[in-house]
């Protein structure tokens, strides 16, 4: 038996399915629906970045909490990502001259 000394930088379909607890056919369906991103590869089988495990966990939480179908999940995930990007941009923006903004608390 051998053990990996570092985490793999990519997971093949079988590894990804095992880690996420999903059937490989269902993982392919999530890829087809563009809910999970794959890495470019040459073998024809999809490979995944480890951060996609987190994406699947997020999909599972959203589906359980809101009983959304998978097509709706794509829209919700896109909107949540846009909100996060806007909040990050707002946090990096320098303060406006002339005092506190109207949204700050006293």
PDB file of C-alpha atoms in Angstrom:
ATOM      1  CA  UNK A   1       0.000   0.000   0.000  1.00  0.00           C
ATOM      2  CA  UNK A   2       1.272   3.477  -0.794  1.00  0.00           C
ATOM      3  CA  UNK A   3       0.220   6.877   0.471  1.00  0.00           C
ATOM      4  CA  UNK A   4       0.348  10.189  -1.306  1.00  0.00           C
ATOM      5  CA  UNK A   5       2.563  12.750   0.374  1.00  0.00           C
ATOM      6  CA  UNK A   6       0.711  15.702  -1.111  1.00  0.00           C
ATOM      7  CA  UNK A   7      -2.815  16.345  -2.256  1.00  0.00           C
ATOM      8  CA  UNK A   8      -3.344  15.797  -5.962  1.00  0.00           C
ATOM      9  CA  UNK A   9      -3.688  18.898  -8.071  1.00  0.00           C
ATOM     10  CA  UNK A  10      -6.376  17.190 -10.124  1.00  0.00           C
ATOM     11  CA  UNK A  11      -8.889  14.459  -9.514  1.00  0.00           C
ATOM     12  CA  UNK A  12     -10.069  12.055 -12.184  1.00  0.00           C
ATOM     13  CA  UNK A  13     -13.750  11.228 -12.508  1.00  0.00           C
ATOM     14  CA  UNK A  14     -13.620   8.174 -10.231  1.00  0.00           C
ATOM     15  CA  UNK A  15     -11.638   9.992  -7.511  1.00  0.00           C
ATOM     16  CA  UNK A  16     -13.944  12.995  -7.666  1.00  0.00           C
ATOM     17  CA  UNK A  17     -17.049  10.810  -7.478  1.00  0.00           C
ATOM     18  CA  UNK A  18     -15.612   8.937  -4.485  1.00  0.00           C
ATOM     19  CA  UNK A  19     -14.665  12.113  -2.610  1.00  0.00           C
ATOM     20  CA  UNK A  20     -18.032  13.796  -3.213  1.00  0.00           C
ATOM     21  CA  UNK A  21     -20.077  10.651  -2.643  1.00  0.00           C
ATOM     22  CA  UNK A  22     -21.759  10.963  -6.034  1.00  0.00           C
ATOM     23  CA  UNK A  23     -22.186   8.437  -8.824  1.00  0.00           C
ATOM     24  CA  UNK A  24     -19.784   9.106 -11.732  1.00  0.00           C
ATOM     25  CA  UNK A  25     -22.739   9.373 -14.124  1.00  0.00           C
ATOM     26  CA  UNK A  26     -24.278  12.060 -11.942  1.00  0.00           C
ATOM     27  CA  UNK A  27     -20.969  13.930 -11.853  1.00  0.00           C
ATOM     28  CA  UNK A  28     -21.008  13.911 -15.661  1.00  0.00           C
ATOM     29  CA  UNK A  29     -24.540  15.337 -15.539  1.00  0.00           C
ATOM     30  CA  UNK A  30     -23.380  18.180 -13.265  1.00  0.00           C
ATOM     31  CA  UNK A  31     -20.575  18.884 -15.735  1.00  0.00           C
ATOM     32  CA  UNK A  32     -23.079  18.933 -18.622  1.00  0.00           C
ATOM     33  CA  UNK A  33     -25.235  21.409 -16.681  1.00  0.00           C
ATOM     34  CA  UNK A  34     -22.097  23.527 -16.079  1.00  0.00           C
ATOM     35  CA  UNK A  35     -22.545  23.280 -12.310  1.00  0.00           C
ATOM     36  CA  UNK A  36     -19.081  21.762 -11.886  1.00  0.00           C
ATOM     37  CA  UNK A  37     -16.004  22.956 -13.766  1.00  0.00           C
ATOM     38  CA  UNK A  38     -13.476  20.596 -15.289  1.00  0.00           C
ATOM     39  CA  UNK A  39      -9.818  21.106 -16.016  1.00  0.00           C
ATOM     40  CA  UNK A  40      -8.557  20.884 -19.566  1.00  0.00           C
ATOM     41  CA  UNK A  41      -7.199  17.438 -20.227  1.00  0.00           C
ATOM     42  CA  UNK A  42      -6.223  15.269 -23.138  1.00  0.00           C
ATOM     43  CA  UNK A  43      -7.619  11.856 -22.244  1.00  0.00           C
ATOM     44  CA  UNK A  44     -11.284  12.607 -22.894  1.00  0.00           C
ATOM     45  CA  UNK A  45     -12.356  11.866 -19.326  1.00  0.00           C
ATOM     46  CA  UNK A  46     -12.976  14.951 -17.196  1.00  0.00           C
ATOM     47  CA  UNK A  47     -10.541  15.935 -14.478  1.00  0.00           C
ATOM     48  CA  UNK A  48     -11.360  18.234 -11.603  1.00  0.00           C
ATOM     49  CA  UNK A  49      -9.575  20.734  -9.401  1.00  0.00           C
ATOM     50  CA  UNK A  50      -9.871  19.974  -5.671  1.00  0.00           C
ATOM     51  CA  UNK A  51     -11.859  23.192  -5.152  1.00  0.00           C
ATOM     52  CA  UNK A  52     -14.721  21.652  -7.125  1.00  0.00           C
ATOM     53  CA  UNK A  53     -15.382  19.370  -4.153  1.00  0.00           C
ATOM     54  CA  UNK A  54     -16.367  22.525  -2.285  1.00  0.00           C
ATOM     55  CA  UNK A  55     -18.570  23.555  -5.227  1.00  0.00           C
ATOM     56  CA  UNK A  56     -20.445  20.247  -5.014  1.00  0.00           C
ATOM     57  CA  UNK A  57     -20.929  20.699  -1.263  1.00  0.00           C
ATOM     58  CA  UNK A  58     -22.355  24.161  -1.937  1.00  0.00           C
ATOM     59  CA  UNK A  59     -24.749  22.736  -4.535  1.00  0.00           C
ATOM     60  CA  UNK A  60     -25.914  20.090  -2.090  1.00  0.00           C
ATOM     61  CA  UNK A  61     -26.547  22.682   0.643  1.00  0.00           C
ATOM     62  CA  UNK A  62     -28.479  24.967  -1.709  1.00  0.00           C
ATOM     63  CA  UNK A  63     -30.555  22.109  -3.085  1.00  0.00           C
ATOM     64  CA  UNK A  64     -31.402  20.864   0.400  1.00  0.00           C
ATOM     65  CA  UNK A  65     -32.209  24.314   1.789  1.00  0.00           C
ATOM     66  CA  UNK A  66     -34.302  25.627  -1.097  1.00  0.00           C
ATOM     67  CA  UNK A  67     -35.498  22.501  -2.955  1.00  0.00           C
ATOM     68  CA  UNK A  68     -34.291  23.908  -6.269  1.00  0.00           C
ATOM     69  CA  UNK A  69     -33.895  21.878  -9.422  1.00  0.00           C
ATOM     70  CA  UNK A  70     -30.431  21.716 -10.941  1.00  0.00           C
ATOM     71  CA  UNK A  71     -31.200  24.207 -13.706  1.00  0.00           C
ATOM     72  CA  UNK A  72     -32.266  26.755 -11.071  1.00  0.00           C
ATOM     73  CA  UNK A  73     -29.156  26.034  -9.044  1.00  0.00           C
ATOM     74  CA  UNK A  74     -27.008  27.330 -11.905  1.00  0.00           C
ATOM     75  CA  UNK A  75     -28.773  30.701 -11.728  1.00  0.00           C
ATOM     76  CA  UNK A  76     -28.557  30.884  -7.926  1.00  0.00           C
ATOM     77  CA  UNK A  77     -24.842  30.001  -7.933  1.00  0.00           C
ATOM     78  CA  UNK A  78     -24.149  32.644 -10.601  1.00  0.00           C
ATOM     79  CA  UNK A  79     -26.017  35.285  -8.608  1.00  0.00           C
ATOM     80  CA  UNK A  80     -24.245  34.377  -5.350  1.00  0.00           C
ATOM     81  CA  UNK A  81     -20.868  34.560  -7.114  1.00  0.00           C
ATOM     82  CA  UNK A  82     -21.720  37.984  -8.546  1.00  0.00           C
ATOM     83  CA  UNK A  83     -22.814  39.273  -5.139  1.00  0.00           C
ATOM     84  CA  UNK A  84     -19.574  38.024  -3.611  1.00  0.00           C
ATOM     85  CA  UNK A  85     -17.508  39.719  -6.328  1.00  0.00           C
ATOM     86  CA  UNK A  86     -19.369  43.007  -5.852  1.00  0.00           C
ATOM     87  CA  UNK A  87     -18.933  42.883  -2.072  1.00  0.00           C
ATOM     88  CA  UNK A  88     -15.202  42.232  -2.495  1.00  0.00           C
ATOM     89  CA  UNK A  89     -14.862  45.141  -4.930  1.00  0.00           C
ATOM     90  CA  UNK A  90     -16.752  47.413  -2.551  1.00  0.00           C
ATOM     91  CA  UNK A  91     -14.533  46.417   0.366  1.00  0.00           C
ATOM     92  CA  UNK A  92     -11.389  47.238  -1.672  1.00  0.00           C
ATOM     93  CA  UNK A  93     -12.704  50.615  -2.790  1.00  0.00           C
ATOM     94  CA  UNK A  94     -11.070  53.577  -1.048  1.00  0.00           C
ATOM     95  CA  UNK A  95     -13.283  55.631   1.253  1.00  0.00           C
ATOM     96  CA  UNK A  96     -15.047  58.607  -0.259  1.00  0.00           C
ATOM     97  CA  UNK A  97     -13.620  62.027   0.583  1.00  0.00           C
ATOM     98  CA  UNK A  98     -15.754  64.299   2.690  1.00  0.00           C
ATOM     99  CA  UNK A  99     -16.545  62.048   5.596  1.00  0.00           C
ATOM    100  CA  UNK A 100     -18.386  58.839   6.239  1.00  0.00           C
ATOM    101  CA  UNK A 101     -20.828  57.486   3.726  1.00  0.00           C
ATOM    102  CA  UNK A 102     -24.541  57.570   4.363  1.00  0.00           C
ATOM    103  CA  UNK A 103     -24.482  53.809   5.071  1.00  0.00           C
ATOM    104  CA  UNK A 104     -22.022  53.934   7.943  1.00  0.00           C
ATOM    105  CA  UNK A 105     -23.258  53.688  11.504  1.00  0.00           C
ATOM    106  CA  UNK A 106     -22.522  56.301  14.111  1.00  0.00           C
TER     107      UNK A 106
END
